[in-house]
């Protein structure tokens, strides 16, 4: 079986280093807001090419707290609109509504799965204050165009980089394009912790200071609370795990790019639409997502050929019961994508033989055998 993702295999190659890092934390006697967190924040900020990294409990909190910090700083207010891709994972929307902001769901581009300026222009209103481009599946959005659009209209940009660690364009990484960026280090991410973890990156000193207080009960000095904050701290153990894996991120990203290129070069089935490749080195390929009008049949076919697949994501946010106010929205492109996408195995440890097995299974798929 070609597994979709072998997390045990990925982490086992770092086993001793992870154990050693864990022992260091245990023996230190300091488990929250210590040297391991401080060191990782410095290193991840350097990696992304920004001044600040603020570690938080998870990727959802990274987005939610950034929007909340902008409200605290008076840059946005309740009722302001946020342009966001309609085909994102629901966490992006949750961060907006948690702050009593209004999500404006924007249709993505079919070829890239990401936001494009044309649709942003159509969705813009006088209440729009923020754009949240999502680097979906690890595919870097067209950030030069989006940041130019935002500057022209006086909008803040919050990148959802939860799947895009290491993605890069014109020498600038995901996390360094917007006014801020939220990252998730969920175990299955390209840079994954051994539990929940997240971070915000930014060049904004005031934002970073506000976030450091908000994540810690609204306090920067113990027992002195500036804001009504929350408890959302990246703990020492997870920071230590991430510090072990961060130096390996670029080499693992390069391997993901090699796997993606093999898929792009090798899959040639008219029933399977391949993703737009981007410029070399642009995408981090957290997922390799193809489209087909025959998803159930293709998934069954691949399973019968010992290839494990997943669907990211079967139900778009506007059709979720959590958001009844969206129920009447018509977003045909988003709905098409959610009905057609299927994710092939993507793992930096995939062998050439395993990738070829996936390619062969995809190319042998036909509708005749399914009838």
Coordinates of C-alpha atoms in Angstrom, one line a residue:
X1 CA 0.0 0.0 0.0
X2 CA 1.3 3.5 -0.9
X3 CA 0.2 5.4 2.2
X4 CA -1.2 8.9 1.7
X5 CA 1.2 10.2 4.5
X6 CA 3.4 8.1 6.8
X7 CA 3.9 10.3 9.8
X8 CA 5.5 7.5 11.8
X9 CA 8.1 7.1 9.1
X10 CA 8.7 10.8 8.9
X11 CA 9.3 11.2 12.6
X12 CA 11.2 8.0 13.1
X13 CA 14.1 9.3 11.1
X14 CA 14.5 12.1 13.7
X15 CA 13.7 9.8 16.7
X16 CA 16.8 10.2 18.7
X17 CA 17.1 13.9 18.2
X18 CA 13.4 14.3 19.2
X19 CA 14.0 12.2 22.3
X20 CA 17.1 14.2 23.2
X21 CA 15.3 17.5 22.8
X22 CA 12.4 16.2 25.0
X23 CA 14.9 15.2 27.7
X24 CA 16.4 18.6 27.6
X25 CA 13.1 20.2 28.3
X26 CA 12.2 17.7 31.1
X27 CA 15.5 18.2 32.8
X28 CA 15.3 22.0 32.5
X29 CA 12.3 22.2 34.8
X30 CA 10.9 25.0 32.6
X31 CA 7.9 24.0 30.5
X32 CA 6.1 27.2 29.4
X33 CA 7.5 30.4 27.8
X34 CA 11.1 29.4 28.1
X35 CA 14.3 29.3 26.1
X36 CA 13.1 26.7 23.7
X37 CA 10.2 28.8 22.6
X38 CA 12.4 32.0 22.4
X39 CA 15.0 30.2 20.3
X40 CA 12.4 28.7 17.9
X41 CA 10.7 32.0 17.5
X42 CA 14.0 33.6 16.5
X43 CA 14.9 30.8 14.1
X44 CA 11.5 30.6 12.4
X45 CA 11.4 34.4 12.0
X46 CA 14.8 34.2 10.3
X47 CA 13.7 31.3 8.1
X48 CA 10.7 33.2 6.9
X49 CA 12.7 36.4 6.5
X50 CA 10.7 38.5 9.0
X51 CA 11.4 40.4 12.3
X52 CA 9.0 38.6 14.5
X53 CA 7.6 35.1 15.2
X54 CA 5.0 34.7 18.0
X55 CA 4.4 31.1 19.0
X56 CA 0.8 30.2 19.8
X57 CA -1.2 27.0 20.6
X58 CA -2.4 26.2 17.1
X59 CA -2.9 27.5 13.6
X60 CA -6.5 28.7 14.2
X61 CA -5.4 30.8 17.1
X62 CA -2.7 32.3 14.9
X63 CA -5.3 33.7 12.6
X64 CA -7.8 34.5 15.3
X65 CA -5.4 36.4 17.5
X66 CA -3.9 38.4 14.6
X67 CA -7.3 39.7 13.7
X68 CA -8.1 40.4 17.3
X69 CA -4.8 42.2 17.8
X70 CA -5.6 44.5 14.8
X71 CA -8.9 45.3 16.5
X72 CA -7.1 46.0 19.7
X73 CA -4.8 48.4 17.8
X74 CA -7.7 50.1 16.2
X75 CA -6.9 49.1 12.7
X76 CA -10.1 47.2 12.1
X77 CA -13.5 47.1 13.9
X78 CA -16.4 44.7 14.4
X79 CA -18.5 44.5 11.2
X80 CA -15.6 45.1 8.8
X81 CA -15.4 42.8 5.9
X82 CA -12.6 40.3 5.2
X83 CA -12.1 38.9 1.7
X84 CA -11.3 35.2 1.9
X85 CA -11.3 32.3 -0.6
X86 CA -14.6 30.4 -0.6
X87 CA -12.8 27.0 -1.0
X88 CA -10.7 27.2 2.1
X89 CA -10.8 25.0 5.2
X90 CA -13.3 26.2 7.7
X91 CA -10.7 27.3 10.2
X92 CA -10.0 30.4 8.1
X93 CA -13.6 31.4 8.3
X94 CA -13.9 30.6 12.0
X95 CA -11.0 33.1 12.7
X96 CA -13.0 35.9 11.0
X97 CA -16.4 35.2 12.6
X98 CA -14.8 34.7 16.1
X99 CA -13.8 38.4 15.9
X100 CA -17.3 39.5 14.8
X101 CA -15.9 40.4 11.3
X102 CA -17.8 39.6 8.1
X103 CA -16.3 37.0 5.8
X104 CA -16.8 37.8 2.1
X105 CA -16.4 34.5 0.3
X106 CA -14.5 34.9 -3.0
X107 CA -14.4 32.4 -5.8
X108 CA -10.9 31.1 -6.4
X109 CA -9.1 30.5 -9.7
X110 CA -9.8 27.1 -11.1
X111 CA -6.2 26.4 -12.1
X112 CA -4.4 27.5 -8.9
X113 CA -7.1 26.9 -6.3
X114 CA -6.2 30.3 -4.9
X115 CA -7.4 33.9 -4.9
X116 CA -7.0 36.0 -8.0
X117 CA -7.1 39.8 -8.3
X118 CA -10.1 39.8 -10.7
X119 CA -12.4 38.2 -8.3
X120 CA -11.1 40.3 -5.4
X121 CA -11.9 43.4 -7.4
X122 CA -15.5 42.2 -7.8
X123 CA -15.9 41.5 -4.1
X124 CA -14.4 44.7 -2.8
X125 CA -16.8 47.1 -0.9
X126 CA -16.2 50.2 1.2
X127 CA -16.4 47.9 4.3
X128 CA -13.5 45.7 3.2
X129 CA -10.5 46.1 5.4
X130 CA -8.6 42.8 5.2
X131 CA -7.6 40.2 2.6
X132 CA -6.9 36.7 3.8
X133 CA -5.2 34.8 1.0
X134 CA -4.9 31.1 1.7
X135 CA -1.9 29.2 0.3
X136 CA -4.1 26.2 -0.2
X137 CA -2.4 22.8 -0.4
X138 CA 1.0 24.5 0.0
X139 CA 0.5 26.4 -3.3
X140 CA 1.7 30.0 -2.9
X141 CA -1.0 32.5 -4.0
X142 CA -0.1 35.3 -6.4
X143 CA 1.2 37.5 -3.6
X144 CA 2.9 40.1 -5.8
X145 CA -0.5 40.9 -7.4
X146 CA -2.5 40.5 -4.1
X147 CA -0.2 42.8 -2.1
X148 CA -0.2 45.4 -4.9
X149 CA -4.0 45.3 -4.8
X150 CA -4.1 45.6 -1.0
X151 CA -1.8 48.6 -1.1
X152 CA -3.8 50.3 -3.7
X153 CA -7.0 49.9 -1.7
X154 CA -5.5 50.4 1.8
X155 CA -6.2 46.8 3.0
X156 CA -4.4 44.7 5.5
X157 CA -3.1 41.3 4.3
X158 CA -3.2 38.2 6.6
X159 CA -1.7 35.2 4.9
X160 CA -3.1 31.8 5.9
X161 CA 0.2 29.9 5.6
X162 CA -1.0 26.8 7.5
X163 CA 0.0 24.5 4.6
X164 CA 2.8 26.6 3.0
X165 CA 5.9 26.3 5.1
X166 CA 8.8 26.9 2.7
X167 CA 6.8 28.0 -0.3
X168 CA 8.7 30.8 -2.0
X169 CA 8.4 33.3 -4.9
X170 CA 10.9 36.0 -6.0
X171 CA 13.1 35.1 -3.1
X172 CA 10.3 35.7 -0.5
X173 CA 8.8 33.0 1.5
X174 CA 5.2 32.4 2.6
X175 CA 4.8 34.3 5.8
X176 CA 6.8 37.3 4.6
X177 CA 4.4 38.8 2.0
X178 CA 1.5 40.1 4.1
X179 CA 1.2 42.4 7.1
X180 CA 1.1 39.1 9.1
X181 CA 0.8 35.4 8.5
X182 CA -0.6 32.5 10.5
X183 CA 1.1 29.1 10.5
X184 CA -0.1 25.7 11.8
X185 CA 2.4 23.1 13.0
X186 CA -0.2 20.4 13.2
X187 CA 1.6 17.0 13.0
X188 CA 0.7 16.4 9.3
X189 CA 2.0 19.8 8.1
X190 CA 5.3 20.2 6.2
X191 CA 6.8 21.4 9.5
X192 CA 4.8 19.4 12.0
X193 CA 5.0 19.3 15.8
X194 CA 4.1 16.2 17.8
X195 CA 0.8 17.8 18.8
X196 CA -0.9 21.1 18.2
X197 CA 1.2 24.2 17.7
X198 CA 1.1 27.4 15.7
X199 CA 2.8 30.8 15.1
X200 CA 2.3 34.3 13.7
X201 CA 5.0 36.0 11.6
X202 CA 5.2 39.7 11.0
X203 CA 7.5 42.7 10.6
X204 CA 5.1 44.9 12.7
X205 CA 6.6 45.6 16.1
X206 CA 3.3 46.9 17.6
X207 CA 1.4 43.8 16.3
X208 CA 4.0 41.4 17.7
X209 CA 4.0 43.1 21.1
X210 CA 0.1 43.0 21.2
X211 CA 0.1 39.3 20.2
X212 CA 2.6 38.4 22.9
X213 CA 0.3 39.8 25.5
X214 CA -3.0 38.4 24.0
X215 CA -1.6 34.8 23.9
X216 CA -0.7 35.1 27.6
X217 CA -3.9 36.2 29.3
X218 CA -3.4 39.7 28.0
X219 CA -0.2 40.1 30.0
X220 CA 3.4 40.9 29.2
X221 CA 4.4 41.4 32.8
X222 CA 3.3 38.8 35.3
X223 CA 0.1 39.7 37.1
X224 CA -0.3 42.9 35.0
X225 CA -3.0 42.4 32.4
X226 CA -3.3 44.9 29.6
X227 CA -6.0 43.1 27.6
X228 CA -8.7 40.5 28.1
X229 CA -6.4 37.8 26.6
X230 CA -6.4 34.1 26.2
X231 CA -4.2 31.1 27.0
X232 CA -2.6 30.2 23.7
X233 CA 1.1 29.5 24.2
X234 CA 3.4 27.3 22.1
X235 CA 4.8 25.1 24.9
X236 CA 8.5 24.3 25.4
X237 CA 8.1 20.6 24.3
X238 CA 6.6 21.4 21.0
X239 CA 9.0 24.3 20.4
X240 CA 11.8 21.8 21.0
X241 CA 10.3 19.3 18.6
X242 CA 10.0 22.0 15.9
X243 CA 13.5 23.2 16.4
X244 CA 14.8 19.7 15.6
X245 CA 12.8 19.6 12.3
X246 CA 13.2 23.1 11.1
X247 CA 16.7 22.7 9.7
X248 CA 15.4 19.8 7.5
X249 CA 12.4 21.7 6.1
X250 CA 14.1 22.9 2.9
X251 CA 15.4 19.5 2.0
X252 CA 12.0 17.9 2.6
X253 CA 10.3 20.6 0.6
X254 CA 12.7 19.9 -2.3
X255 CA 11.7 16.3 -2.1
X256 CA 8.0 17.2 -2.2
X257 CA 8.7 19.3 -5.2
X258 CA 10.4 16.4 -6.9
X259 CA 7.5 14.1 -6.2
X260 CA 5.1 16.7 -7.5
X261 CA 7.2 17.0 -10.7
X262 CA 7.1 13.3 -11.2
X263 CA 3.3 13.4 -10.9
X264 CA 3.1 16.3 -13.3
X265 CA 5.3 14.7 -15.9
X266 CA 3.9 11.2 -15.5
X267 CA 0.1 11.4 -15.1
X268 CA -1.5 11.6 -18.5
X269 CA -5.1 10.5 -18.1
X270 CA -7.8 12.7 -19.7
X271 CA -10.1 12.0 -16.8
X272 CA -7.6 13.6 -14.3
X273 CA -6.9 17.4 -14.3
X274 CA -3.5 18.2 -12.9
X275 CA -2.8 21.3 -10.8
X276 CA -1.0 24.3 -12.3
X277 CA 2.8 23.7 -11.7
X278 CA 3.9 27.3 -10.9
X279 CA 7.5 28.4 -11.3
X280 CA 10.2 26.0 -10.1
X281 CA 10.5 26.1 -6.3
X282 CA 7.3 28.2 -5.8
X283 CA 5.0 25.7 -4.1
X284 CA 5.6 23.7 -1.0
X285 CA 3.3 20.9 -2.1
X286 CA 1.8 20.1 1.3
X287 CA -0.8 18.2 -0.8
X288 CA -0.9 17.2 -4.4
X289 CA -4.5 17.7 -5.5
X290 CA -6.0 16.7 -8.8
X291 CA -9.5 17.1 -10.1
X292 CA -11.9 14.6 -11.7
X293 CA -15.5 14.5 -12.5
X294 CA -15.4 10.8 -11.4
X295 CA -14.0 11.1 -7.9
X296 CA -15.7 8.1 -6.3
X297 CA -14.7 5.8 -9.2
X298 CA -11.2 7.1 -9.2
X299 CA -10.8 6.7 -5.5
X300 CA -12.1 3.1 -5.7
X301 CA -9.8 2.4 -8.6
X302 CA -6.7 3.7 -6.8
X303 CA -7.6 1.9 -3.6
X304 CA -7.8 -1.4 -5.6
X305 CA -4.3 -0.6 -6.8
X306 CA -3.1 -0.1 -3.2
X307 CA -2.9 3.7 -3.4
X308 CA -4.4 5.6 -0.4
X309 CA -6.1 8.9 -1.2
X310 CA -8.0 11.6 0.8
X311 CA -10.4 14.4 -0.1
X312 CA -9.4 18.0 1.0
X313 CA -12.2 19.0 1.5
X314 CA -15.6 17.4 0.7
X315 CA -17.9 20.2 2.0
X316 CA -17.2 23.9 1.4
X317 CA -17.7 26.3 4.3
X318 CA -20.8 27.9 2.9
X319 CA -22.6 24.5 2.9
X320 CA -21.6 23.7 6.5
X321 CA -24.3 23.7 9.2
X322 CA -22.1 25.9 11.3
X323 CA -22.9 28.8 8.9
X324 CA -26.7 28.8 8.1
X325 CA -26.4 32.4 6.9
X326 CA -24.3 31.2 3.9
X327 CA -26.9 28.6 2.9
X328 CA -28.3 30.6 0.0
X329 CA -24.9 31.6 -1.5
X330 CA -24.2 30.4 -5.0
X331 CA -20.5 29.7 -5.5
X332 CA -20.5 27.3 -8.5
X333 CA -16.7 27.2 -9.0
X334 CA -16.1 26.5 -5.3
X335 CA -18.7 23.8 -5.3
X336 CA -17.2 22.2 -8.4
X337 CA -13.8 22.1 -6.8
X338 CA -15.1 20.5 -3.6
X339 CA -16.9 17.9 -5.7
X340 CA -13.9 17.1 -7.9
X341 CA -10.7 17.4 -5.8
X342 CA -8.8 14.3 -4.7
X343 CA -5.4 14.3 -2.9
X344 CA -2.7 11.8 -4.0
X345 CA 0.0 10.5 -1.7
X346 CA 2.5 13.2 -0.8
X347 CA 5.3 12.5 1.6
X348 CA 9.0 13.5 1.5
X349 CA 9.9 9.8 2.1
X350 CA 8.0 8.4 -0.9
X351 CA 10.3 6.3 -3.0
X352 CA 10.6 6.6 -6.8
X353 CA 8.9 3.2 -7.1
X354 CA 6.0 4.3 -4.9
X355 CA 5.5 7.5 -6.9
X356 CA 5.6 5.4 -10.1
X357 CA 3.0 3.1 -8.7
X358 CA 0.7 6.0 -8.1
X359 CA 1.3 7.3 -11.6
X360 CA 0.6 3.9 -13.2
X361 CA -2.6 3.5 -11.2
X362 CA -3.8 6.9 -12.3
X363 CA -3.0 6.3 -15.9
X364 CA -4.8 2.9 -15.9
X365 CA -8.0 4.5 -14.7
X366 CA -10.8 4.4 -17.3
X367 CA -14.5 4.8 -17.1
X368 CA -15.1 1.6 -19.1
X369 CA -14.0 -0.6 -16.2
X370 CA -16.2 1.3 -13.8
X371 CA -19.5 0.9 -15.8

